[in-house]
XYZ file of C-alpha atoms in Angstrom:
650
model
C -31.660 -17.601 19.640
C -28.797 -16.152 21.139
C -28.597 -12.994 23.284
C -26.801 -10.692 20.846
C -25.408 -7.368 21.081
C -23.438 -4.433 19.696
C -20.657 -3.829 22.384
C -17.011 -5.022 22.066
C -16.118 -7.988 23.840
C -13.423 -9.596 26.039
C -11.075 -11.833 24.900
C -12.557 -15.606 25.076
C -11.307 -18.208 26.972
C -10.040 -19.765 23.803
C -8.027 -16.691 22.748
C -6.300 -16.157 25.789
C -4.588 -19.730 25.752
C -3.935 -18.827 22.023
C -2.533 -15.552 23.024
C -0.293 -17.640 25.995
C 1.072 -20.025 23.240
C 2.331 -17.215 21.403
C 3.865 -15.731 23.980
C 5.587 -18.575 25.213
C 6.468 -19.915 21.192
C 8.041 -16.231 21.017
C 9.742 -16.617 24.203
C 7.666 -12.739 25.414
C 6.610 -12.196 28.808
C 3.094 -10.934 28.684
C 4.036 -9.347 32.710
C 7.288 -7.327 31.512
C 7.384 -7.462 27.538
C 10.751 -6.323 25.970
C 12.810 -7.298 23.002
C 16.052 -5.582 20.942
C 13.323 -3.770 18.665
C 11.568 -2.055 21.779
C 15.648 -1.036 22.746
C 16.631 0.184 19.970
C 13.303 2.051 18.776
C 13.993 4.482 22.371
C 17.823 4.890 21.846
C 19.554 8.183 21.362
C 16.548 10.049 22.231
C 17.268 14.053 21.870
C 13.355 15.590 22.790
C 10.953 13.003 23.487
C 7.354 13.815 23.298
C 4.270 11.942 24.639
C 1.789 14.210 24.467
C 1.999 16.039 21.806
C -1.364 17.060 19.526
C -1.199 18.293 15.621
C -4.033 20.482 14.592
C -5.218 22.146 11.634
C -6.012 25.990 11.344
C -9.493 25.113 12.785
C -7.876 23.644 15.234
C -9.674 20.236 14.277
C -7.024 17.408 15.526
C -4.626 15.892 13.133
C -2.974 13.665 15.515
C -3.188 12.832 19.234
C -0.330 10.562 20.850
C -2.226 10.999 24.017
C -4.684 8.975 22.876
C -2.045 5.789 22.674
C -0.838 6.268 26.543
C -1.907 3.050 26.782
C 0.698 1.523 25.169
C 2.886 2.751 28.408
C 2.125 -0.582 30.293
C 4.252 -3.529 29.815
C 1.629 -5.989 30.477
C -0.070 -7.260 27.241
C -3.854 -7.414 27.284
C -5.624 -10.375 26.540
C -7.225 -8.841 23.702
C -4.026 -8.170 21.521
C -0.864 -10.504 20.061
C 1.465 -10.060 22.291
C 4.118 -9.914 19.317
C 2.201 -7.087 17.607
C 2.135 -5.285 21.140
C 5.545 -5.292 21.254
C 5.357 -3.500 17.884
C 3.278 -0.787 19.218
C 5.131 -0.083 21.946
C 7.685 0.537 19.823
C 6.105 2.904 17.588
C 4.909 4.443 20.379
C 8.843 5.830 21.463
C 7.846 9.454 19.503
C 10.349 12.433 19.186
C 13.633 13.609 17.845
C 16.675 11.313 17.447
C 19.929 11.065 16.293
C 20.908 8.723 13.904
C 24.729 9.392 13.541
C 25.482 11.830 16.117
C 25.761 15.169 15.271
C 25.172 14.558 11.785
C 21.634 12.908 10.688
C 18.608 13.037 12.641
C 14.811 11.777 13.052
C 11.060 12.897 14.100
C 9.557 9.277 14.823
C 6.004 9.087 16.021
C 4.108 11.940 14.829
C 2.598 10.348 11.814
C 3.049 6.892 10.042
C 6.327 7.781 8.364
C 9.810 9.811 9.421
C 11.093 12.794 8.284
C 14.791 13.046 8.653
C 17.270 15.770 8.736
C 20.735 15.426 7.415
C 23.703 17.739 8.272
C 25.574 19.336 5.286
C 27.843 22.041 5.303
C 25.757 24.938 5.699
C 21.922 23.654 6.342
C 19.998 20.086 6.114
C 19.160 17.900 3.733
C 15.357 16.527 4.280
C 14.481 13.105 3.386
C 10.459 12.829 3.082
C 8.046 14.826 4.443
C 5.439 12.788 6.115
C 1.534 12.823 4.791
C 0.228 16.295 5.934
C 1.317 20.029 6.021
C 0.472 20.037 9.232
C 2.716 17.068 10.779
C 5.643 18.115 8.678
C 5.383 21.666 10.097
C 5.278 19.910 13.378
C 8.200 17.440 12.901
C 10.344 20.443 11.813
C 9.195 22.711 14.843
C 10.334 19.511 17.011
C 13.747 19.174 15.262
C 14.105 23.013 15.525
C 13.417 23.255 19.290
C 15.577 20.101 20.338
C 18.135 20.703 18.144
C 18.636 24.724 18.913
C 18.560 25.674 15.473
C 17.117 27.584 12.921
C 16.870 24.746 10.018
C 13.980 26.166 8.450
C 16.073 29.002 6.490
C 19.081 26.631 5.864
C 17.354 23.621 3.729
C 19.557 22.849 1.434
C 17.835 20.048 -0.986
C 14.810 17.790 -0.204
C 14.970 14.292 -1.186
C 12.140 12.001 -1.696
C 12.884 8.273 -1.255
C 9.373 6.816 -3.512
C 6.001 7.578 -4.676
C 3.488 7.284 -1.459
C 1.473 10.409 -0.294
C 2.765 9.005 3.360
C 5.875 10.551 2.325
C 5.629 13.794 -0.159
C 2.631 14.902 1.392
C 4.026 17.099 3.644
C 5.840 18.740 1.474
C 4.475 22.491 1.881
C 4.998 22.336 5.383
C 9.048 22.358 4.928
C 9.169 24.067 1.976
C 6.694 26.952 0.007
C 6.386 26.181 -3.589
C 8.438 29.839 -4.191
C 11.420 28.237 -2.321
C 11.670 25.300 -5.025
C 13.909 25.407 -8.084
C 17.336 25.203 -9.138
C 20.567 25.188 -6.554
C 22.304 27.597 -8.601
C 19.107 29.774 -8.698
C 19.863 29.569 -5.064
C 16.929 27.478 -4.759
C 15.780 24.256 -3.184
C 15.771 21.062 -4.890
C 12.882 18.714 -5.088
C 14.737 15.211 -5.507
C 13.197 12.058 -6.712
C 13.445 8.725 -8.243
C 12.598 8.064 -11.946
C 8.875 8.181 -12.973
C 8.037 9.608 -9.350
C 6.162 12.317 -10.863
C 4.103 9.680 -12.983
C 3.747 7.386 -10.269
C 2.607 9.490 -7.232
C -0.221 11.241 -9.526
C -1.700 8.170 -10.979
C -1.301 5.289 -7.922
C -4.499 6.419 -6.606
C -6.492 8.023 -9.487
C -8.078 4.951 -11.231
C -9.024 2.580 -8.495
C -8.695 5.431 -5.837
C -12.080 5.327 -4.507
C -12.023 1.799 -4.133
C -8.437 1.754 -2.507
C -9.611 4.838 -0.443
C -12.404 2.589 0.748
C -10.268 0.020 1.517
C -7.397 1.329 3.231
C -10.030 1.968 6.175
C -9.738 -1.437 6.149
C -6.126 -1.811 6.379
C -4.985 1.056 8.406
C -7.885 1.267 11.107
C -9.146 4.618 10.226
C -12.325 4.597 11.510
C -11.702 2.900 14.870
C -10.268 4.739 18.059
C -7.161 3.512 19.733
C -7.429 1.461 22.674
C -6.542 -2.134 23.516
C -9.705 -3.575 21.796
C -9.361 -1.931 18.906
C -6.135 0.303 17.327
C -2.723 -0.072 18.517
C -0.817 -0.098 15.455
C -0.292 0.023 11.707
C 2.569 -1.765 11.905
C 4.818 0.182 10.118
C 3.632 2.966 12.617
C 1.227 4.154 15.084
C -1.206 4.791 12.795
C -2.164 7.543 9.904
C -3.045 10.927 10.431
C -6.336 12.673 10.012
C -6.784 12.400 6.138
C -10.346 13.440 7.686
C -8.945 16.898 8.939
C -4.961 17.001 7.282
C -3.923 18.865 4.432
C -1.702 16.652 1.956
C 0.291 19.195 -1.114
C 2.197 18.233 -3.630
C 5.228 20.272 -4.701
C 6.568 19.148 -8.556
C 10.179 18.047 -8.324
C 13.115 20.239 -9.915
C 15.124 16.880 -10.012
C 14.720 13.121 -11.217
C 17.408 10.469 -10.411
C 17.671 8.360 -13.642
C 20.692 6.455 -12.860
C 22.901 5.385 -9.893
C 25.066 8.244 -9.075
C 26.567 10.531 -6.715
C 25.558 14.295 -6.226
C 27.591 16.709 -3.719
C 24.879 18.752 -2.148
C 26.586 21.647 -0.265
C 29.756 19.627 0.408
C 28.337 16.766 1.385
C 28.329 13.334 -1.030
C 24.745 11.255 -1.368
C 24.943 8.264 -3.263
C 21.574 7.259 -5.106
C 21.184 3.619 -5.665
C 17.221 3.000 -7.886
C 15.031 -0.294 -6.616
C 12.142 0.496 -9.147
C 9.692 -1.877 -8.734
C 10.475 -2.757 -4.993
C 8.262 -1.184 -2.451
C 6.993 1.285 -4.973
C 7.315 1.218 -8.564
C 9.796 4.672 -7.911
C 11.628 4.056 -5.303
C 15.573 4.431 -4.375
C 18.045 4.093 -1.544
C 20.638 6.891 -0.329
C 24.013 6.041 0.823
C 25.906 8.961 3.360
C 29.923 7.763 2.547
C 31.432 11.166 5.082
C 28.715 9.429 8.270
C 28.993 5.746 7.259
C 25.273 5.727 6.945
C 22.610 3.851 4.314
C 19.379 5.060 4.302
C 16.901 2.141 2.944
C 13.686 4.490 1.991
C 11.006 1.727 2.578
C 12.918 -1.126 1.311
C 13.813 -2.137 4.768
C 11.980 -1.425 8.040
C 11.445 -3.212 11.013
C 8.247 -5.812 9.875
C 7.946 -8.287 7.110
C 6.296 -5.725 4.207
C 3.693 -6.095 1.786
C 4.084 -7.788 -1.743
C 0.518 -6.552 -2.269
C -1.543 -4.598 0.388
C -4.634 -4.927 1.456
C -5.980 -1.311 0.338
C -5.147 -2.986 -3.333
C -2.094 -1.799 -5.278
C 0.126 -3.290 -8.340
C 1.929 -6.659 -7.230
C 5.198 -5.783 -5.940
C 8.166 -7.867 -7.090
C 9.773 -9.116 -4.154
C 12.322 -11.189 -6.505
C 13.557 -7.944 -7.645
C 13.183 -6.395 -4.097
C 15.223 -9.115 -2.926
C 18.432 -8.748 -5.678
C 18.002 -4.787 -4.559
C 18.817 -4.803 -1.091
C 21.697 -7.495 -1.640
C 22.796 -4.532 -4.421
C 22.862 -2.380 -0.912
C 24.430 -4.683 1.291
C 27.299 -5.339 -1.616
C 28.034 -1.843 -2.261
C 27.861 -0.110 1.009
C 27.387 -2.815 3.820
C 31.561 -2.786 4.648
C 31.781 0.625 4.601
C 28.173 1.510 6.390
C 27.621 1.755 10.686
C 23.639 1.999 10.590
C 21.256 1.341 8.593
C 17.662 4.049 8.878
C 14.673 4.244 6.774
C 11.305 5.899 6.775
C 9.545 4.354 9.023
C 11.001 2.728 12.345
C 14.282 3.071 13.727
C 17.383 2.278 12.955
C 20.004 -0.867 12.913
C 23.642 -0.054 14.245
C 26.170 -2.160 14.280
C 27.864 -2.405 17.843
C 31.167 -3.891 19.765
C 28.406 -6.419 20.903
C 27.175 -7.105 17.344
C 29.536 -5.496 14.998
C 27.755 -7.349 11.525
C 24.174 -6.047 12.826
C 23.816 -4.090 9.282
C 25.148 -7.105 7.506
C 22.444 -9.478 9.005
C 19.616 -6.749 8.607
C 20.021 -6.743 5.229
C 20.898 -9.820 4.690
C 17.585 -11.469 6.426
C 15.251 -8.822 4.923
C 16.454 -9.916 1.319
C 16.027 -13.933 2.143
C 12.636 -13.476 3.731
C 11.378 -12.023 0.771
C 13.244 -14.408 -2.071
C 12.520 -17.388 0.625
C 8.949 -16.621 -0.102
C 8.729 -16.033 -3.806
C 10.942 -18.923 -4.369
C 8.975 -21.252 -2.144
C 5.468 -20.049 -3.570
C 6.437 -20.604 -6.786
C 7.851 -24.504 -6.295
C 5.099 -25.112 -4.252
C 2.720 -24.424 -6.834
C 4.642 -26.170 -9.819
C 3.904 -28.837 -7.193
C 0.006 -28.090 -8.168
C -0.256 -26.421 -4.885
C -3.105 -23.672 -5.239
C -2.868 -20.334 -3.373
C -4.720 -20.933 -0.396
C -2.788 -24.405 0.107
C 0.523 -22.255 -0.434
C -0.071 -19.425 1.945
C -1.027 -22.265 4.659
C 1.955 -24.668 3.541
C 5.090 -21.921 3.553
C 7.211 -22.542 6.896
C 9.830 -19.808 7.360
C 13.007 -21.107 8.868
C 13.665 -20.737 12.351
C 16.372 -17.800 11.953
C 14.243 -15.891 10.068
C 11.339 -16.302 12.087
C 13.548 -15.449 14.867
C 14.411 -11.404 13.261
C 11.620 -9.434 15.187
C 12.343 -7.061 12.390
C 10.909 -9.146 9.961
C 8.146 -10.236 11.907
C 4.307 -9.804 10.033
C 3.404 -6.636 11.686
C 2.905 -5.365 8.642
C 2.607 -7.493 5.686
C 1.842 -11.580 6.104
C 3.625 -14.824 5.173
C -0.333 -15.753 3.622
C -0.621 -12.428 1.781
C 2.394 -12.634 0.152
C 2.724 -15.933 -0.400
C -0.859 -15.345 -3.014
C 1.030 -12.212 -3.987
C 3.684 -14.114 -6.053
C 0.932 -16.438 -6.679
C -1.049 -13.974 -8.632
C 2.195 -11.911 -10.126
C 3.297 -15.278 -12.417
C 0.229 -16.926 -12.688
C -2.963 -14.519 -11.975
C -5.601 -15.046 -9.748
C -6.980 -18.322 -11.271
C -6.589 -21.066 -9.110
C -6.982 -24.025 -12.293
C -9.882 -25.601 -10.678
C -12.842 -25.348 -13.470
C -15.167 -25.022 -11.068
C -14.000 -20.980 -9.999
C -13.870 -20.415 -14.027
C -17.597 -18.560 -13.706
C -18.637 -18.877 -10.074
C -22.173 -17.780 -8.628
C -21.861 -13.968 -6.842
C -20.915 -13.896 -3.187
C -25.107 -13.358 -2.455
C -26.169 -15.827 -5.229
C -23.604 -18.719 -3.301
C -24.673 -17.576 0.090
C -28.111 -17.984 -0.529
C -27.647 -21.756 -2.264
C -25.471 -22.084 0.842
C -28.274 -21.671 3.200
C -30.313 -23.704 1.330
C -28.390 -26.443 1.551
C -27.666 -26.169 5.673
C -31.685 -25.760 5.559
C -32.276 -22.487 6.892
C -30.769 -19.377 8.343
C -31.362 -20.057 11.993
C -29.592 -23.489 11.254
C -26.603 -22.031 9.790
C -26.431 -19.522 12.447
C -26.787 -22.786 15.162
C -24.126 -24.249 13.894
C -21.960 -20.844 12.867
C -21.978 -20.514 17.142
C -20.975 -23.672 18.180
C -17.946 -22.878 15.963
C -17.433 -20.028 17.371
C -17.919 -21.675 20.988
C -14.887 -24.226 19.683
C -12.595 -21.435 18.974
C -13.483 -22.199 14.852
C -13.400 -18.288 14.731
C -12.885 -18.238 10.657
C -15.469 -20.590 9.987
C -17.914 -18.867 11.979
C -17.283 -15.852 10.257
C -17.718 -17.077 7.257
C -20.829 -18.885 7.991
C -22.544 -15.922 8.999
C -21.080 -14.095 6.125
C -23.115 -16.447 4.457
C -25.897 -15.176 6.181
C -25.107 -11.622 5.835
C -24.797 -11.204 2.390
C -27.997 -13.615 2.009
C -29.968 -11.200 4.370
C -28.282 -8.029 5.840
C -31.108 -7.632 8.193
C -30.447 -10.878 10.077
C -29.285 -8.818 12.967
C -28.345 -11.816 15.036
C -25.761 -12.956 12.110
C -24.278 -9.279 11.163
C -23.170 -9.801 15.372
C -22.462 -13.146 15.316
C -20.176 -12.382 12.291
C -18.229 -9.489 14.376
C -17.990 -11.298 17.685
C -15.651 -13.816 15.528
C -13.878 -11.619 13.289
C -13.596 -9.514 16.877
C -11.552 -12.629 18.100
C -9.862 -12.950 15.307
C -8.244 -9.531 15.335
C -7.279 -10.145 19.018
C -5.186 -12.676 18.139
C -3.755 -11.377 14.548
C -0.522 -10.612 15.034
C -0.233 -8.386 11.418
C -1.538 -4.920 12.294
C -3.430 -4.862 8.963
C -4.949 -8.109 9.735
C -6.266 -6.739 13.279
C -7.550 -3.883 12.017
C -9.215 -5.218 8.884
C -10.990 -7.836 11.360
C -11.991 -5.201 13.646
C -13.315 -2.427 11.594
C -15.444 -4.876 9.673
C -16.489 -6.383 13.396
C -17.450 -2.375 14.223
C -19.097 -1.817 10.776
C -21.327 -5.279 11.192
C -22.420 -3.744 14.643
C -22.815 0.208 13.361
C -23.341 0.694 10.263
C -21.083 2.060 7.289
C -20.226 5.660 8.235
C -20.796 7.683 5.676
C -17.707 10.794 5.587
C -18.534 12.988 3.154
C -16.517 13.785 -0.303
C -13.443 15.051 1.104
C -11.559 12.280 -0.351
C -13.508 12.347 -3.570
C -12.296 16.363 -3.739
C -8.653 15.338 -3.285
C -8.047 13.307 -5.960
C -8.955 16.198 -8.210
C -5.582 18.143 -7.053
C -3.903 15.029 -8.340
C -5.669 14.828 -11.579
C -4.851 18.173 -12.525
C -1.438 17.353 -12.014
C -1.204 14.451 -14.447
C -0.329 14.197 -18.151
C -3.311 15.212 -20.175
C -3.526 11.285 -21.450
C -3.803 9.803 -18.368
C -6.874 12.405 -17.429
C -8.341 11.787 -20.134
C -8.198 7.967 -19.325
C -9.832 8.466 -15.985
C -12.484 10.112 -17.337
C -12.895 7.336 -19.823
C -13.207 4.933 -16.271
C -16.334 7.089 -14.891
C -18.420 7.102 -17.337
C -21.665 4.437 -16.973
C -20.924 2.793 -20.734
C -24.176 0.811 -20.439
C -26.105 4.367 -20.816
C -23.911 5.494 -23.179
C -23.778 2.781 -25.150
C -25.907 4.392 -28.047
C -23.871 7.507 -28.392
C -21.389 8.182 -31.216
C -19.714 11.378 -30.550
C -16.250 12.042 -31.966
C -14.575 15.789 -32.092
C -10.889 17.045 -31.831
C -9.496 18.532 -28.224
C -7.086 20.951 -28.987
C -5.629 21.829 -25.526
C -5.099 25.768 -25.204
C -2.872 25.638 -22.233
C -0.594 22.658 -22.959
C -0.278 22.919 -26.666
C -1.549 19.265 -26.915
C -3.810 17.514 -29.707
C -5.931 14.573 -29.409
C -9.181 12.438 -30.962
C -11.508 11.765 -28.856
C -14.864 9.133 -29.585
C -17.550 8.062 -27.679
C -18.051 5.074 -28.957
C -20.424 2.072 -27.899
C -20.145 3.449 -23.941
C -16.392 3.569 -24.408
C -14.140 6.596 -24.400
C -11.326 6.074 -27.026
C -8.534 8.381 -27.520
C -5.840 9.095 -29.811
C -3.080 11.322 -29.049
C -2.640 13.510 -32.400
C -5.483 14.978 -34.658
C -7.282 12.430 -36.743
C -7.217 12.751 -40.561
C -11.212 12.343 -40.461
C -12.281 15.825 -40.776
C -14.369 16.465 -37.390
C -15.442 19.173 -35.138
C -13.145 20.839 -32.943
C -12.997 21.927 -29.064
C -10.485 24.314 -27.840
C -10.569 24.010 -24.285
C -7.962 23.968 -21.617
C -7.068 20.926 -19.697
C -9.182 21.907 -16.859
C -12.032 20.800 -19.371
C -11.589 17.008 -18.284
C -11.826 17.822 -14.726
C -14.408 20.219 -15.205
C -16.337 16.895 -17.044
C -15.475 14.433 -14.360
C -16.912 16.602 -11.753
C -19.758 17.800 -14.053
C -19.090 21.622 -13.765
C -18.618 21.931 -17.161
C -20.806 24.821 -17.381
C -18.387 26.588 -14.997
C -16.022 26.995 -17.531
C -18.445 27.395 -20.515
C -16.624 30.775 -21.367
C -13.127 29.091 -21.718
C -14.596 26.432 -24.563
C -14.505 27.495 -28.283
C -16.713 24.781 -29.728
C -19.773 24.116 -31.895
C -20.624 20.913 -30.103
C -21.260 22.113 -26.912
C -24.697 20.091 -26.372
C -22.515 17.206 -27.218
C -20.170 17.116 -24.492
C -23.022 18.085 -21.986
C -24.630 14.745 -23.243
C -20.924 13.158 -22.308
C -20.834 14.907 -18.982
C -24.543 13.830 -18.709
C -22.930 9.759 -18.815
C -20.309 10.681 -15.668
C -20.525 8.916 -12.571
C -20.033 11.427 -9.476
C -17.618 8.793 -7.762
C -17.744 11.090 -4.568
C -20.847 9.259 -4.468
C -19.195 6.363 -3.475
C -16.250 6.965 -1.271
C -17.812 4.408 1.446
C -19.586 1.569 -0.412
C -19.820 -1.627 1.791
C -17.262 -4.334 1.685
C -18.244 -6.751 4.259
C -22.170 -6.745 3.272
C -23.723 -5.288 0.543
């Protein structure tokens, strides 16, 4: 067999002529790379910072931009798209900025997202506030020093453009919770979109272990920067420590629930709602005294995800789409730049004076070009897979660099609409009740004859430049036998190549953590992010707790239980019906008219359940059945348990 081993490799001889084609079809040279993206994304720089490190109160790192000097060079290695390095090397411009001068600025580079700082009359407005307490404490000390000002005691109102952690989950290190409350309380104001509060608290309680799990995948967690592995998430650097960061969560005071305009210490912001865009609460911000639109997420500088990879509701790009042609209606004429919260901005100049115009413009065709063209293609019986492979985007588009699939992907999109109109059923009869990934690997290497034979063949593939098949044909292998050593590294020296050449961020880092996994092992990280999603929980209506905890129970052991009681809820005044019936948790929200036995608990009770401490809190229950719901706590799964299951073998 072949000489196999763990370390990372060059690029081949077939992905650096793959990597030279790209170049040259993008018009890049890979000896002095430079585009309008890489220009604008260092312009108006106030305090730039390369070197700056975010720690904790341990002083356990947070972030390092040291560790991406690399990204200095303008040569592209051989090992990464030299499209997506231009990306990175944008990301990589980190510090404070003006947006409109003396009026709105920007911290870029110390975490995935911005944080941005608006002038009013007397103080700032803050839009987002990055992932962690300790970045937004950061960002702000960075604004304060290069700025020459004390904004800290003058925040006037913080806004929050939509319902990712990436930007609330700073929150406490702008504001204290004490500080938060009604302007004429002299207060600050929390503002969000409509059903933020719903949103943000439930996005990642359900499926969060399994999206936790995956966004490894997607954002390149567990693998180092360096030119074989991380250079980018595309819409940033990458994400801070969620290993060693603290991410709070500060209730909001007020909810936007129509398009309107609120003076905010003399100075007018226009809110314009895109539910269902980016985020299902999300909403623009228009600046009419500086000229300036503020897209939240709806525009950035990559092509963004109908549906990412970490796994999330299917995002209407139809809708996203008629949304920032809303924008571009009611404030393009009267707007100079366009900013957002990631990236840089889009001015428009004596050279280009309709630069906002085409900005938006192009961001909202890309995204109806490829819901439209999805959906004729398959009323043309076109299935998924042939769709995301068919869809040619036209040559202006494809010529935007800000719409370029750093980010999200023509091919993941394109099954994205797919599966929003017509579900993830492809019509062919034969996928109706197909064998399990292991049960069709094994008939698959019964059918090639052996696994040495497969693995022959899997090579000369790979040899050919067939990186995907190769993968896959060790996959086969893999999931047949995860001891075949010789196939877990076969299977990671092609999806290795593979990520080399991706030029989506997500794609390159999905390719190569499952190429470093194959080689090492699954890490195993402890239950920090198990612990987290507690803090949410409590923070959620009592129904939707309640419904989580219905998710984590095993209903094949409980399925011979038949336990049925009243939860009056002593802290929020609530009333429900709970039964435990057949392994499943169903729940009424009022008091049944079946006389039954009653718990008085507080709402902590669930929680207490899901993490099965209920005998922590056995003095705050007024029951008769306590046995009872020690037999339902008895049913929980500890999904801490299972914060790193495998994905690429089993």
């Amino acid at each position: 067999m072949e000489n196999y081993n763990k370390n990372q490799k060059d690029a081949t001889e077939i992905t650096k002529k793959i990597q030279k084609l790209t170049a040259e079809r993008l018009g890049i040279d890979v000896n002095n790379v430079s585009n309008k993206e890489l220009e604008l994304a260092g312009l108006h720089s106030i305090l730039a910072t390369e070197d700056i490190i975010i720690t904790n109160e341990e002083g356990e790192s947070i972030w390092d931009l040291n560790e991406y000097g690399f990204l200095k060079s303008t040569e592209v290695p051989d090992t990464i798209n030299p499209s997506l390095w231009l990306n990175a090397m944008s990301n990589y411009k980190a510090g404070l900025f003006w947006v409109v001068k003396d009026k709105i600025f920007q911290v870029r580079g110390l975490d995935i997202a911005n944080i941005t700082f608006v002038r009013t009359d007397h103080g700032f407005l803050v839009l987002d506030t990055g992932t962690y307490v300790e970045s937004a404490k950061a960002a702000l000390d960075l604004a304060e020093k290069g700025l020459g000002e004390d904004i800290r005691n003058h925040i006037k109102a913080i806004i929050i453009s939509h319902s990712h952690g990436d930007h609330y989950g700073g929150v406490a290190g702008i504001v204290s919770a004490d500080q938060v409350g009604k302007i004429e309380d002299g207060k600050i104001p929390i503002i969000v979109p409509e059903g933020f509060d719903e949103e943000t608290v439930s996005e990642n309680i359900y499926a969060g272990t399994a999206m936790n799990r995956r966004g490894r995948y997607q954002f390149g967690s567990g693998l180092k920067p360096g030119k074989k592995s991380l250079i980018s998430c595309g819409l940033g650097l990458g994400m801070s420590s969620s290993k060693y960061g603290t991410p709070s969560y500060i209730a909001p005071t007020i909810e936007i629930t129509e398009n309107k305009t609120l003076v905010i210490d003399g100075l007018e912001v226009v809110f314009q709602l895109t539910p269902g865009t980016e985020a299902p609460a999300e909403m623009n911000n228009y600046f009419p005294q500086y000229r300036a639109l503020w897209a939240a997420e709806n525009c950035t500088a990559t092509l963004h995800n109908f549906y990412p990879i970490r796994g999330a509701k299917v995002r209407d790009s139809s809708v996203w789409s008629d949304f920032t042609m809303q924008a571009l209606e009611e404030f393009g004429p009267k707007t100079d730049v366009v900013f957002q919260s990631h990236h840089w901005p889009h001015w428009n100049t004596e050279e280009n004076p309709n630069e906002v115009k085409e900005y938006l413009t192009n961001t909202a065709a890309i995204y109806k070009y490829i819901h439209d063209q999805t959906l004729l293609l398959a009323n043309q019986g076109l299935k998924p897979n042939e769709i995301a492979h068919k869809i040619v985007i036209p040559k202006k588009l494809e010529d935007a660099w800000y719409i370029r699939p750093y980010y999200g992907s023509i091919e993941v999109n394109a099954k994205a609409v797919y599966q929003r109109y017509l579900g993830y059923y492809d019509a062919n009869p034969v996928h109706l009740n197909p064998l399990t990934d292991v049960e069709a690997s094994q008939k698959f290497i019964d059918y090639v004859g052996s696994e040495e034979e497969v693995l022959k063949k899997a090579k000369k593939d790979f040899d050919e430049g067939n990186y995907q098949w190769a993968a896959e044909a060790a996959n086969h292998v893999v999931l047949a036998n995860p001891d075949n050593t010789d196939a877990r590294l076969l299977c990671a020296d092609a999806l290795e190549q593979m990520g080399y050449v991706a030029e989506s961020s997500i794609w390159r880092n999905a390719y190569l953590t499952g190429a470093w996994e194959l080689r090492n092992g699954v890490p195993v990280v402890g239950k920090k992010i198990g612990n987290s999603k507690f803090g949410m929980l409590n923070q959620t209506n009592t129904r939707r707790a309640l419904g989580y905890l219905g998710i984590v129970i095993d209903g094949e052991r409980a399925a011979d239980e038949n336990i049925k009681f009243i939860y009056e809820v002593t802290d929020t005044n609530e009333v429900f019906t709970i039964y435990l019936y057949v392994g499943t948790l169903l729940i009424y929200q009022g008091k049944s008219r079946e006389k039954l036995p009653v718990v008085k608990a507080p709402k902590y009770l669930i929680g207490a359940l899901i993490q099965k401490k209920l005998d922590d809190i056995k003095e705050q229950i007024e029951t008769d059945i306590y046995q009872d719901l020690k037999r339902m706590e008895s049913y929980v799964v500890d999904l801490r348990e299972y914060t790193q299951f495998h994905i690429v073998d089993r």
